[in-house]
Coordinates of C-alpha atoms in Angstrom, one line a residue:
Chain A
X868 CA 50.9 -22.8 -49.9
X869 CA 49.0 -24.3 -52.8
X870 CA 49.3 -27.9 -53.3
X871 CA 48.1 -28.4 -56.8
X872 CA 48.7 -32.1 -56.8
X873 CA 46.6 -32.5 -53.7
X874 CA 43.8 -30.4 -55.0
X875 CA 43.7 -32.3 -58.2
X876 CA 43.9 -35.5 -56.4
X877 CA 40.8 -34.6 -54.5
X878 CA 38.6 -32.9 -57.0
X879 CA 39.9 -34.5 -60.2
X880 CA 38.9 -38.1 -59.8
X881 CA 38.1 -39.0 -56.3
X882 CA 35.7 -36.6 -54.8
X883 CA 33.2 -34.0 -55.8
X884 CA 33.9 -31.0 -57.9
X885 CA 31.0 -28.7 -58.4
X886 CA 32.2 -27.5 -61.8
X887 CA 32.6 -30.9 -63.3
X888 CA 30.1 -32.1 -65.8
X889 CA 30.3 -35.8 -66.7
X890 CA 29.2 -37.2 -70.0
X891 CA 29.7 -40.6 -71.5
X892 CA 32.9 -39.9 -73.3
X893 CA 34.3 -36.8 -71.7
X894 CA 34.3 -34.6 -68.6
X895 CA 33.7 -30.9 -69.0
X896 CA 34.5 -28.1 -66.6
X897 CA 31.9 -25.3 -66.0
X898 CA 34.2 -23.0 -64.4
X899 CA 34.1 -19.6 -66.2
X900 CA 37.9 -19.2 -66.0
X901 CA 38.6 -22.5 -67.6
X902 CA 40.6 -22.1 -70.8
X903 CA 39.6 -25.2 -72.8
X904 CA 36.3 -26.1 -71.1
X905 CA 37.5 -29.7 -70.4
X906 CA 38.2 -31.2 -67.0
X907 CA 41.9 -32.0 -67.2
X908 CA 44.9 -31.8 -65.0
X909 CA 46.3 -29.0 -67.0
X910 CA 43.1 -27.2 -67.7
X911 CA 41.7 -27.0 -64.2
X912 CA 41.8 -23.4 -62.9
X913 CA 41.6 -24.6 -59.3
X914 CA 44.4 -27.1 -59.5
X915 CA 46.9 -24.9 -61.3
X916 CA 48.7 -22.0 -59.6
X917 CA 50.0 -20.6 -62.9
X918 CA 46.9 -20.1 -65.0
X919 CA 45.6 -17.6 -67.6
X920 CA 42.5 -17.3 -69.7
X921 CA 40.9 -15.1 -72.3
X922 CA 37.4 -13.9 -71.6
X923 CA 35.1 -11.7 -73.7
X924 CA 32.8 -9.0 -72.4
X925 CA 30.5 -7.0 -74.7
X926 CA 32.8 -7.5 -77.6
X927 CA 36.0 -6.6 -75.7
X928 CA 38.5 -9.4 -75.0
X929 CA 40.5 -9.5 -71.8
X930 CA 43.5 -11.6 -70.7
X931 CA 43.0 -12.9 -67.2
X932 CA 46.0 -14.1 -65.2
X933 CA 45.9 -15.9 -61.9
X934 CA 48.1 -14.4 -59.2
X935 CA 48.5 -17.2 -56.8
X936 CA 49.9 -15.0 -54.0
X937 CA 46.4 -13.7 -53.6
X938 CA 44.7 -17.0 -53.3
X939 CA 43.4 -15.9 -49.9
X940 CA 41.4 -13.1 -51.7
X941 CA 39.5 -14.8 -54.5
X942 CA 37.9 -11.5 -55.6
X943 CA 41.2 -10.0 -56.4
X944 CA 43.0 -13.1 -57.5
X945 CA 42.6 -12.6 -61.3
X946 CA 44.4 -9.9 -63.1
X947 CA 42.8 -8.4 -66.1
X948 CA 44.5 -7.0 -69.2
X949 CA 42.5 -5.4 -72.0
X950 CA 43.5 -6.7 -75.4
X951 CA 43.6 -4.5 -78.4
X952 CA 41.0 -4.8 -81.1
X953 CA 43.6 -5.5 -83.7
X954 CA 44.1 -9.2 -84.0
X955 CA 47.9 -9.3 -84.5
X956 CA 48.5 -6.7 -81.8
X957 CA 46.4 -8.6 -79.4
X958 CA 48.4 -11.7 -80.1
X959 CA 51.6 -9.8 -79.4
X960 CA 50.1 -8.6 -76.1
X961 CA 49.3 -12.1 -75.1
X962 CA 52.8 -13.2 -75.9
X963 CA 54.3 -10.2 -74.0
X964 CA 52.2 -10.8 -70.9
X965 CA 52.6 -14.5 -70.8
X966 CA 56.3 -14.5 -71.5
X967 CA 58.1 -17.3 -69.7
X968 CA 54.8 -19.1 -69.0
X969 CA 54.3 -22.7 -70.0
X970 CA 53.8 -23.4 -73.7
X971 CA 50.5 -25.1 -73.1
X972 CA 48.8 -22.0 -71.5
X973 CA 50.2 -19.6 -74.1
X974 CA 49.0 -21.8 -77.0
X975 CA 45.6 -22.4 -75.5
X976 CA 45.1 -18.7 -74.8
X977 CA 45.9 -17.7 -78.4
X978 CA 43.6 -20.4 -79.7
X979 CA 40.8 -19.3 -77.5
X980 CA 41.3 -15.7 -78.5
X981 CA 41.1 -16.7 -82.2
X982 CA 37.9 -18.5 -81.6
X983 CA 36.4 -15.6 -79.8
X984 CA 37.3 -13.0 -82.4
X985 CA 35.8 -15.3 -85.1
X986 CA 32.5 -15.6 -83.4
X987 CA 32.4 -11.9 -82.7
X988 CA 32.8 -11.3 -86.4
X989 CA 30.0 -13.7 -87.2
X990 CA 27.7 -12.0 -84.7
X991 CA 28.4 -8.6 -86.4
X992 CA 27.6 -10.0 -89.8
X993 CA 24.4 -11.7 -88.7
X994 CA 23.0 -8.5 -87.3
X995 CA 23.2 -6.9 -90.7
X996 CA 21.4 -9.8 -92.4
X997 CA 17.6 -10.3 -92.2
X998 CA 16.6 -11.7 -88.8
X999 CA 13.8 -14.0 -88.2
X1000 CA 11.3 -12.6 -85.8
X1001 CA 9.6 -15.1 -83.7
X1002 CA 6.1 -14.2 -82.8
X1003 CA 4.7 -16.0 -79.9
X1004 CA 1.3 -17.7 -80.4
X1005 CA -1.2 -17.9 -77.7
X1006 CA -2.6 -21.4 -77.6
X1007 CA -6.0 -20.2 -76.4
X1008 CA -6.3 -17.8 -79.3
X1009 CA -5.2 -20.3 -81.8
X1010 CA -7.7 -22.8 -80.5
X1011 CA -10.5 -20.3 -80.6
X1012 CA -9.6 -19.3 -84.2
X1013 CA -9.6 -22.9 -85.2
X1014 CA -13.0 -23.5 -83.9
X1015 CA -14.3 -20.4 -85.5
X1016 CA -12.9 -21.5 -88.8
X1017 CA -14.6 -24.9 -88.5
X1018 CA -17.9 -23.3 -87.7
X1019 CA -17.5 -20.8 -90.5
X1020 CA -16.8 -23.6 -92.9
X1021 CA -20.0 -25.4 -91.9
X1022 CA -22.0 -22.2 -92.2
X1023 CA -20.5 -21.4 -95.6
X1024 CA -21.9 -24.5 -97.4
X1025 CA -19.3 -24.0 -100.1
X1026 CA -20.5 -26.5 -102.6
X1027 CA -24.0 -25.1 -102.6
X1028 CA -22.8 -21.6 -103.0
X1029 CA -20.5 -22.5 -105.9
X1030 CA -23.2 -24.4 -107.7
X1031 CA -25.7 -21.6 -107.2
X1032 CA -23.2 -19.0 -108.5
X1033 CA -22.4 -21.1 -111.6
X1034 CA -26.1 -21.7 -112.4
X1035 CA -26.7 -17.9 -112.0
X1036 CA -23.9 -17.2 -114.4
X1037 CA -25.4 -19.7 -116.8
X1038 CA -28.7 -18.0 -116.6
X1039 CA -27.3 -14.6 -117.2
X1040 CA -25.5 -15.8 -120.2
X1041 CA -21.9 -15.2 -119.4
X1042 CA -21.1 -18.5 -121.0
X1043 CA -22.5 -17.4 -124.3
X1044 CA -23.2 -20.2 -126.7
X1045 CA -21.2 -23.0 -125.3
X1046 CA -24.0 -24.7 -123.5
X1047 CA -27.2 -24.9 -125.4
X1048 CA -29.8 -25.5 -122.8
X1049 CA -33.3 -24.2 -123.2
X1050 CA -33.5 -21.1 -121.1
X1051 CA -36.7 -19.7 -119.5
X1052 CA -37.7 -17.7 -122.6
X1053 CA -37.9 -20.9 -124.5
X1054 CA -39.9 -22.7 -121.8
X1055 CA -43.1 -20.9 -122.6
X1056 CA -42.8 -21.8 -126.2
X1057 CA -42.2 -25.3 -125.1
X1058 CA -45.3 -25.3 -123.0
X1059 CA -47.4 -24.2 -125.9
X1060 CA -46.0 -26.9 -128.1
X1061 CA -46.6 -29.4 -125.2
X1062 CA -50.3 -28.8 -125.5
X1063 CA -50.3 -29.1 -129.2
X1064 CA -48.2 -32.2 -129.4
X1065 CA -49.9 -34.2 -126.7
X1066 CA -52.2 -36.0 -129.1
X1067 CA -49.5 -36.5 -131.7
X1068 CA -47.0 -38.0 -129.2
X1069 CA -49.3 -40.9 -128.6
X1070 CA -49.2 -41.7 -132.3
X1071 CA -45.5 -41.3 -132.4
X1072 CA -45.0 -43.9 -129.7
X1073 CA -45.4 -46.7 -132.2
X1074 CA -42.8 -45.3 -134.4
X1075 CA -40.3 -44.7 -131.7
X1076 CA -38.2 -47.7 -132.5
X1077 CA -37.5 -46.5 -136.0
X1078 CA -36.9 -43.0 -134.8
X1079 CA -34.4 -43.9 -132.1
X1080 CA -31.5 -44.0 -134.6
X1081 CA -32.6 -40.8 -136.4
X1082 CA -33.2 -38.9 -133.2
X1083 CA -29.5 -38.8 -132.5
X1084 CA -29.1 -36.1 -135.1
X1085 CA -31.8 -33.8 -133.8
X1086 CA -30.9 -31.0 -131.5
X1087 CA -32.7 -30.8 -128.2
X1088 CA -33.7 -27.2 -128.6
X1089 CA -36.0 -25.7 -131.1
X1090 CA -34.8 -26.5 -134.5
X1091 CA -34.9 -23.5 -136.9
X1092 CA -35.8 -23.7 -140.5
X1093 CA -32.3 -23.4 -141.6
X1094 CA -31.5 -26.3 -139.3
X1095 CA -34.4 -28.2 -140.7
X1096 CA -33.0 -28.0 -144.2
X1097 CA -29.7 -29.3 -142.9
X1098 CA -31.5 -31.9 -140.9
X1099 CA -33.1 -33.2 -144.1
X1100 CA -29.7 -33.4 -145.7
X1101 CA -28.5 -35.4 -142.8
X1102 CA -31.5 -37.7 -143.2
X1103 CA -30.7 -38.2 -146.9
X1104 CA -27.3 -39.6 -145.9
X1105 CA -29.0 -42.4 -144.1
X1106 CA -31.1 -44.9 -146.1
X1107 CA -34.7 -44.1 -145.5
X1108 CA -38.0 -44.9 -147.2
X1109 CA -39.8 -41.7 -148.1
X1110 CA -38.5 -38.2 -148.0
X1111 CA -42.0 -36.8 -147.5
X1112 CA -42.6 -39.0 -144.6
X1113 CA -39.3 -37.9 -143.1
X1114 CA -40.3 -34.3 -143.5
X1115 CA -43.5 -34.8 -141.6
X1116 CA -41.8 -36.9 -139.1
X1117 CA -39.0 -34.5 -138.6
X1118 CA -41.4 -31.6 -137.8
X1119 CA -43.3 -33.8 -135.4
X1120 CA -40.1 -35.1 -134.0
X1121 CA -39.0 -31.6 -133.1
X1122 CA -42.0 -31.1 -131.0
X1123 CA -41.6 -34.6 -129.6
X1124 CA -37.9 -33.9 -128.7
X1125 CA -38.9 -30.8 -127.0
X1126 CA -41.6 -32.5 -125.0
X1127 CA -39.2 -35.2 -124.2
X1128 CA -36.7 -32.6 -123.1
X1129 CA -39.2 -30.9 -120.8
X1130 CA -41.0 -33.9 -119.4
X1131 CA -38.5 -36.7 -118.9
X1132 CA -35.6 -35.2 -117.1
X1133 CA -34.4 -38.6 -116.2
X1134 CA -34.0 -39.6 -119.8
X1135 CA -32.8 -36.3 -121.2
X1136 CA -29.4 -36.3 -119.5
X1137 CA -28.7 -39.6 -121.0
X1138 CA -29.9 -38.5 -124.3
X1139 CA -28.3 -35.2 -123.8
X1140 CA -25.0 -36.7 -123.1
X1141 CA -25.3 -38.8 -126.2
X1142 CA -26.6 -35.8 -128.2
X1143 CA -23.8 -33.7 -126.9
X1144 CA -21.3 -36.2 -128.0
X1145 CA -22.8 -36.5 -131.4
X1146 CA -23.2 -32.7 -131.4
X1147 CA -19.5 -32.3 -130.8
X1148 CA -19.1 -34.2 -134.0
X1149 CA -21.8 -32.3 -135.8
X1150 CA -20.8 -28.9 -134.5
X1151 CA -17.7 -28.9 -136.6
X1152 CA -19.9 -28.8 -139.7
X1153 CA -22.2 -26.1 -138.2
X1154 CA -19.6 -23.8 -136.9
X1155 CA -19.4 -21.8 -140.0
X1156 CA -23.1 -21.2 -139.8
X1157 CA -23.7 -18.2 -137.7
X1158 CA -27.4 -17.8 -138.4
X1159 CA -28.7 -20.2 -135.8
X1160 CA -26.5 -18.7 -133.1
X1161 CA -27.7 -15.2 -133.8
X1162 CA -31.4 -16.3 -133.9
X1163 CA -31.1 -18.0 -130.6
X1164 CA -29.5 -14.9 -129.1
X1165 CA -32.3 -12.7 -130.3
X1166 CA -35.0 -14.8 -128.8
X1167 CA -33.2 -15.2 -125.5
Chain B
X754 CA -23.2 -62.8 -55.6
X755 CA -22.1 -59.3 -54.8
X756 CA -23.2 -58.0 -58.2
X757 CA -26.5 -59.8 -58.0
X758 CA -27.1 -58.0 -54.7
X759 CA -26.3 -54.7 -56.4
X760 CA -28.6 -55.5 -59.2
X761 CA -31.4 -56.3 -56.9
X762 CA -30.8 -53.1 -55.0
X763 CA -30.8 -51.0 -58.1
X764 CA -33.9 -52.7 -59.6
X765 CA -35.7 -52.2 -56.3
X766 CA -34.6 -48.6 -56.3
X767 CA -35.5 -48.3 -59.9
X768 CA -39.0 -49.1 -59.0
X769 CA -39.2 -46.5 -56.4
X770 CA -38.4 -43.5 -58.7
X771 CA -40.9 -44.8 -61.2
X772 CA -43.5 -44.8 -58.6
X773 CA -42.6 -41.4 -57.3
X774 CA -42.0 -39.7 -60.7
X775 CA -45.6 -39.2 -61.7
X776 CA -46.1 -37.3 -58.5
X777 CA -43.3 -34.9 -59.6
X778 CA -44.8 -32.1 -57.6
X779 CA -44.3 -33.9 -54.4
X780 CA -40.5 -33.9 -54.7
X781 CA -38.7 -31.8 -52.2
X782 CA -38.1 -28.5 -53.9
X783 CA -34.3 -28.7 -53.4
X784 CA -33.9 -32.1 -55.0
X785 CA -31.3 -32.3 -57.6
X786 CA -29.7 -35.3 -59.3
X787 CA -26.2 -34.3 -58.2
X788 CA -26.9 -34.8 -54.5
X789 CA -27.2 -38.6 -54.8
X790 CA -24.0 -40.1 -53.6
X791 CA -24.3 -43.5 -55.2
X792 CA -22.9 -43.2 -58.7
X793 CA -25.0 -45.9 -60.3
X794 CA -28.2 -44.5 -58.9
X795 CA -27.2 -41.0 -59.8
X796 CA -26.5 -42.0 -63.4
X797 CA -29.9 -43.7 -63.6
X798 CA -31.7 -40.7 -62.2
X799 CA -29.9 -38.4 -64.6
X800 CA -30.9 -40.6 -67.5
X801 CA -34.4 -40.6 -66.4
X802 CA -34.4 -36.8 -66.0
X803 CA -33.1 -36.4 -69.5
X804 CA -35.7 -38.7 -70.9
X805 CA -38.4 -36.7 -69.2
X806 CA -37.1 -33.5 -70.6
X807 CA -36.9 -34.9 -74.1
X808 CA -40.5 -36.2 -73.8
X809 CA -41.7 -32.9 -72.7
X810 CA -39.9 -31.2 -75.6
X811 CA -41.4 -33.6 -78.1
X812 CA -44.9 -33.0 -76.7
X813 CA -44.4 -29.3 -76.9
X814 CA -43.3 -29.5 -80.5
X815 CA -46.2 -31.7 -81.5
X816 CA -48.6 -29.3 -79.8
X817 CA -47.2 -26.4 -81.7
X818 CA -47.3 -28.3 -84.9
X819 CA -51.0 -29.2 -84.4
X820 CA -51.8 -25.6 -83.6
X821 CA -50.0 -24.6 -86.8
X822 CA -52.0 -27.0 -88.9
X823 CA -55.2 -26.1 -87.2
X824 CA -54.7 -22.4 -88.0
X825 CA -53.8 -23.3 -91.6
X826 CA -53.3 -20.1 -93.6
X827 CA -53.8 -17.9 -90.6
X828 CA -50.8 -19.4 -88.8
X829 CA -48.1 -17.0 -87.9
X830 CA -45.0 -17.3 -90.2
X831 CA -42.4 -19.7 -89.3
X832 CA -39.8 -18.2 -87.0
X833 CA -36.4 -17.8 -88.7
X834 CA -33.6 -19.2 -86.5
X835 CA -31.0 -16.7 -85.4
X836 CA -27.7 -17.3 -87.1
X837 CA -24.5 -15.3 -86.7
X838 CA -24.9 -14.1 -90.2
X839 CA -28.4 -12.8 -89.3
X840 CA -27.3 -11.1 -86.2
X841 CA -24.3 -9.5 -87.8
X842 CA -23.6 -6.1 -86.5
X843 CA -24.2 -3.7 -89.3
X844 CA -20.9 -2.4 -90.6
X845 CA -21.0 1.2 -91.8
X846 CA -18.5 0.5 -94.5
X847 CA -20.7 -2.0 -96.2
X848 CA -20.7 -1.3 -99.9
X849 CA -24.0 -0.4 -101.6
X850 CA -24.1 -1.8 -105.1
X851 CA -25.0 1.6 -106.5
X852 CA -22.6 3.7 -104.6
X853 CA -21.0 6.1 -106.9
X854 CA -18.1 7.0 -104.7
X855 CA -17.1 3.4 -104.4
X856 CA -17.4 3.0 -108.1
X857 CA -15.2 6.0 -108.7
X858 CA -12.7 4.8 -106.2
X859 CA -12.5 1.4 -107.8
X860 CA -12.2 3.0 -111.2
X861 CA -9.0 4.8 -110.1
X862 CA -7.3 2.6 -107.7
X863 CA -4.3 0.4 -108.2
X864 CA -6.3 -2.4 -109.8
X865 CA -8.0 -0.2 -112.4
X866 CA -5.2 -1.0 -114.8
X867 CA -6.0 -4.7 -114.5
X868 CA -9.7 -4.4 -114.6
X869 CA -9.6 -2.3 -117.7
X870 CA -7.7 -5.0 -119.4
X871 CA -4.4 -3.2 -119.7
X872 CA -2.2 -5.5 -117.7
X873 CA -1.9 -9.3 -117.6
X874 CA -1.3 -10.9 -114.3
X875 CA 2.1 -12.5 -113.8
X876 CA 2.7 -14.0 -110.4
X877 CA 6.0 -14.8 -108.6
X878 CA 5.6 -17.4 -105.9
X879 CA 8.3 -17.8 -103.3
X880 CA 8.6 -18.9 -99.8
X881 CA 10.5 -17.9 -96.6
X882 CA 14.0 -19.2 -96.1
X883 CA 14.7 -22.9 -96.4
X884 CA 11.2 -24.3 -97.2
X885 CA 10.4 -27.8 -96.3
X886 CA 8.3 -30.5 -98.0
X887 CA 4.7 -29.4 -97.7
X888 CA 5.5 -25.8 -98.4
X889 CA 7.3 -26.7 -101.6
X890 CA 4.5 -28.9 -102.8
X891 CA 2.0 -26.3 -101.9
X892 CA 3.9 -23.7 -104.0
X893 CA 4.0 -26.0 -106.9
X894 CA 0.3 -26.7 -106.8
X895 CA -0.5 -23.1 -106.5
X896 CA 1.6 -22.5 -109.6
X897 CA -0.6 -24.9 -111.5
X898 CA -3.8 -23.3 -110.2
X899 CA -2.8 -19.7 -111.1
X900 CA -2.0 -19.3 -114.7
X901 CA 1.2 -17.5 -115.5
X902 CA 2.8 -18.2 -112.2
X903 CA 6.4 -18.9 -111.5
X904 CA 8.0 -20.4 -108.5
X905 CA 11.4 -19.3 -107.4
X906 CA 13.5 -20.4 -104.5
X907 CA 14.2 -17.7 -102.0
X908 CA 17.9 -18.1 -101.2
X909 CA 18.1 -15.8 -98.3
X910 CA 17.3 -12.7 -100.4
X911 CA 15.7 -9.7 -98.9
X912 CA 12.3 -8.9 -100.1
X913 CA 13.1 -5.3 -100.5
X914 CA 15.7 -6.3 -103.1
X915 CA 13.5 -8.8 -104.8
X916 CA 10.7 -6.3 -105.4
X917 CA 12.5 -3.9 -107.8
X918 CA 13.8 -6.8 -109.8
X919 CA 10.3 -8.2 -110.1
X920 CA 9.0 -4.8 -111.2
X921 CA 11.7 -4.7 -113.8
X922 CA 10.7 -8.1 -115.2
X923 CA 7.0 -7.1 -115.4
X924 CA 5.6 -9.1 -112.6
X925 CA 2.3 -7.9 -111.2
X926 CA 2.2 -10.0 -108.1
X927 CA 4.6 -11.3 -105.5
X928 CA 3.4 -14.1 -103.3
X929 CA 5.5 -15.1 -100.3
X930 CA 4.4 -18.2 -98.4
X931 CA 5.7 -18.2 -94.9
X932 CA 6.5 -21.5 -93.3
X933 CA 6.6 -22.6 -89.7
X934 CA 7.6 -26.1 -88.7
X935 CA 7.4 -27.5 -92.2
X936 CA 3.8 -26.2 -92.7
X937 CA 2.7 -23.1 -94.6
X938 CA 1.1 -20.7 -92.2
X939 CA 1.3 -17.2 -93.7
X940 CA 0.9 -15.5 -97.0
X941 CA 2.1 -12.1 -98.1
X942 CA 0.5 -10.9 -101.3
X943 CA 2.0 -7.9 -102.8
X944 CA 0.7 -6.1 -105.8
X945 CA 3.8 -5.0 -107.5
X946 CA 3.7 -1.7 -109.2
X947 CA 3.2 0.3 -106.0
X948 CA 0.3 -1.8 -105.0
X949 CA -1.2 -2.8 -101.7
X950 CA 0.3 -5.6 -99.6
X951 CA -1.9 -8.0 -97.8
X952 CA -0.7 -10.3 -95.1
X953 CA -2.9 -13.4 -94.4
X954 CA -2.8 -16.2 -92.0
X955 CA -3.0 -19.5 -93.9
X956 CA -4.6 -22.5 -92.2
X957 CA -6.0 -25.9 -93.2
X958 CA -3.9 -26.5 -96.2
X959 CA -4.9 -29.6 -98.1
X960 CA -2.6 -30.7 -100.9
X961 CA -3.9 -32.4 -103.9
X962 CA -3.1 -36.0 -102.9
X963 CA -5.0 -35.5 -99.6
X964 CA -8.2 -34.7 -101.2
X965 CA -10.9 -37.3 -101.5
X966 CA -12.6 -37.9 -104.8
X967 CA -10.6 -35.4 -106.6
X968 CA -10.3 -35.0 -110.3
X969 CA -7.3 -35.0 -112.5
X970 CA -4.8 -32.2 -112.5
X971 CA -5.9 -28.8 -113.6
X972 CA -5.2 -27.9 -117.2
X973 CA -3.6 -24.8 -118.6
X974 CA -7.0 -23.0 -119.2
X975 CA -7.5 -19.9 -117.2
X976 CA -10.1 -20.5 -114.5
X977 CA -13.1 -18.4 -113.7
X978 CA -13.2 -16.6 -110.4
X979 CA -16.0 -16.5 -107.9
X980 CA -15.8 -14.0 -105.1
X981 CA -18.5 -14.5 -102.4
X982 CA -19.5 -12.3 -99.5
X983 CA -17.0 -9.5 -99.8
X984 CA -19.4 -6.8 -98.6
X985 CA -17.5 -4.0 -96.8
X986 CA -15.0 -1.6 -98.4
X987 CA -12.2 -3.6 -97.0
X988 CA -13.7 -6.7 -98.3
X989 CA -14.1 -5.2 -101.7
X990 CA -10.4 -4.2 -101.8
X991 CA -9.3 -7.6 -100.8
X992 CA -11.7 -9.2 -103.3
X993 CA -10.2 -7.1 -106.0
X994 CA -6.7 -8.0 -104.8
X995 CA -7.5 -11.7 -105.1
X996 CA -9.3 -11.4 -108.3
X997 CA -6.5 -9.7 -110.0
X998 CA -4.3 -12.8 -109.6
X999 CA -6.2 -14.4 -112.5
X1000 CA -6.4 -13.3 -116.1
X1001 CA -9.3 -11.2 -117.1
X1002 CA -10.8 -13.5 -119.7
X1003 CA -11.3 -17.0 -118.5
X1004 CA -11.4 -19.9 -120.8
X1005 CA -14.8 -21.3 -120.4
X1006 CA -13.7 -24.3 -122.4
X1007 CA -11.6 -25.4 -119.5
X1008 CA -14.6 -25.4 -117.1
X1009 CA -12.4 -24.6 -114.1
X1010 CA -13.4 -22.3 -111.4
X1011 CA -11.5 -20.8 -108.4
X1012 CA -13.6 -19.7 -105.5
X1013 CA -12.8 -17.3 -102.8
X1014 CA -15.6 -17.5 -100.3
X1015 CA -15.7 -15.1 -97.3
X1016 CA -17.5 -16.4 -94.3
X1017 CA -17.1 -14.6 -90.9
X1018 CA -13.8 -13.1 -92.0
X1019 CA -12.3 -16.4 -93.1
X1020 CA -11.7 -16.7 -96.8
X1021 CA -12.0 -20.2 -98.1
X1022 CA -10.2 -21.0 -101.4
X1023 CA -11.4 -23.9 -103.5
X1024 CA -10.6 -25.0 -107.0
X1025 CA -13.2 -27.0 -108.9
X1026 CA -14.0 -28.4 -112.3
X1027 CA -17.7 -28.0 -113.2
X1028 CA -20.0 -29.6 -115.7
X1029 CA -23.6 -28.6 -116.5
X1030 CA -25.8 -31.6 -116.6
X1031 CA -28.8 -29.6 -117.5
X1032 CA -29.9 -26.1 -117.0
X1033 CA -30.9 -26.7 -113.4
X1034 CA -28.1 -28.9 -112.2
X1035 CA -24.4 -28.6 -112.2
X1036 CA -21.8 -31.0 -111.0
X1037 CA -18.6 -29.9 -109.4
X1038 CA -15.5 -31.9 -108.7
X1039 CA -12.7 -30.6 -106.6
X1040 CA -9.2 -30.6 -107.9
X1041 CA -6.3 -28.6 -106.7
X1042 CA -5.3 -27.4 -103.3
X1043 CA -7.6 -25.9 -100.7
X1044 CA -6.7 -23.5 -98.0
X1045 CA -8.2 -20.8 -95.7
X1046 CA -7.0 -17.3 -95.3
X1047 CA -7.6 -14.8 -92.6
X1048 CA -6.5 -11.2 -93.2
X1049 CA -4.0 -9.9 -90.7
X1050 CA -3.0 -6.6 -92.2
X1051 CA -3.3 -4.5 -95.3
X1052 CA -0.5 -2.1 -96.2
X1053 CA -0.7 0.6 -98.7
X1054 CA 2.6 0.4 -100.5
X1055 CA 4.7 -2.6 -101.3
X1056 CA 6.1 -4.8 -98.6
X1057 CA 7.8 -2.7 -95.9
X1058 CA 7.5 -3.9 -92.4
X1059 CA 9.2 -1.0 -90.7
X1060 CA 8.1 2.1 -92.4
X1061 CA 5.0 1.0 -94.2
X1062 CA 1.7 2.7 -94.0
X1063 CA -0.9 0.3 -92.7
X1064 CA -4.4 0.7 -94.0
X1065 CA -5.8 -2.0 -91.7
X1066 CA -4.4 -4.1 -89.0
X1067 CA -6.1 -6.9 -87.1
X1068 CA -6.3 -5.8 -83.5
X1069 CA -7.5 -8.7 -81.6
X1070 CA -8.7 -7.0 -78.5
X1071 CA -10.9 -4.5 -80.4
X1072 CA -12.1 -6.6 -83.2
X1073 CA -12.5 -10.1 -81.7
X1074 CA -14.4 -9.0 -78.7
X1075 CA -17.8 -9.1 -80.4
X1076 CA -18.9 -12.4 -81.9
X1077 CA -21.2 -10.7 -84.3
X1078 CA -18.9 -8.2 -85.8
X1079 CA -16.9 -8.9 -88.9
X1080 CA -14.5 -6.8 -90.9
X1081 CA -14.6 -8.2 -94.4

């Protein structure tokens, strides 16, 4: 005969039970027929002659009942009852099969059955939603690709490539008129004027101090005649000695500025920055004037 | 005392190899440094071997240089070192700049509407489910880089349902950034009205605050686009796909440039602000995020992972076997 008390006495607290899992706060039971999953006197399938569980197989729920008369044949000990897919009907079935059984087991069976149906419903819903596909990464491949990427980055020389491309675009004129740098077509004209103005530049050197202030208003590129006239107007704004002297100086100053622009590259950015700042101020006045723009386009 | 003994031993031994090295020919033919059992001595001998090799190499170089100078003009031209780009296996789909067929194809493909100025790009940026910190920031920064871009949270919606809604609201691009372990690692770029879908692997993402010496935030001006090294037919189509993200007429006033540079099938994205110091020099300053893309697949229609028609798929065993062969 089964001595439940004796069995529980042994496996419950004193000696070893292979299904028991101990944690800090609680003991669990790993027996697959356990109804609550805890290791208790009333939940232990080994230590109770009258026991029942609900188990689920491939979406089908079954009620398992332990028939203690067959304790000698463990393979045939559990009786299986298929429960209906209808929730209420299944509950009635449980009640009908476990009639006259202890309240605890009936209650726990129904609870377990509810939980199982809930998770089955959730599984069915999840399948319909989008599912995340996990793609395994091979570490070797990833390392190889990372290395290749690093080497490619070094070979790419990105900054140089970008700078080159931008300069080419500037040369081809995609930026139109925003940046007024002397382009190659002007360089030849510049060189000619270089030869002409070499002698004159030496004379100009003495007057440089006076010219510094005035030079701010002169454009770096070739100044056209229309600009010259405006340039003279600008000069009239400032107090100056002789207008005639200024006219001569202005024409010589053009050439000087161009030579300065072509020779001293160290200085021109500084001047150019200043000129550009001033030009930003001046441009507002010139913007209505389309002639100089068209002239520069025709020559370039 | 023990160490002193060792030192004396090694110094004594150090003398021996110095004496015997000049007569290098008299070494037994099977001598190799790895056969010496004593670690210190072995190390010493190895260093000496390396020094000898280096010396010989330097001598050879000097000799060659002298010969070059001696020949002067008659010297043979300098040998060009072999690089992977030099040795690249010629791809038969490389586009010839004058190819009429390609020009015709590009005139009538899905991007012709954009390149003829009929449509303006409007980009929808979203992520995979439940994005985490870096991905969210990356999306935001991308939205500042690409003009007319909107970031929307993906709340578990299916892409197939998002796409018709986007088309209805006049979006031209759908960009989905896939995330893995809080880091963006994939990009699906879908051109909306029936356009091609490209799936990229994203790596080395640098957000704005991780960049050294960066400039201020990008302004609202449309940047210019630079596409480098897209040489084959596939590369061309990807290049057009990426270029159509940005509006056709860039604001040169903004002086911003977005670069997609293809090197060995990796597409590097950079965002810079440039300034021309004079006609020969330009300064660039990096702002904005940077990342690398590697094409994984190109699909003909909009995103459809099950029934889509794939124009190109990365097949690692075929395509990665040769180091000199590239697809883009």
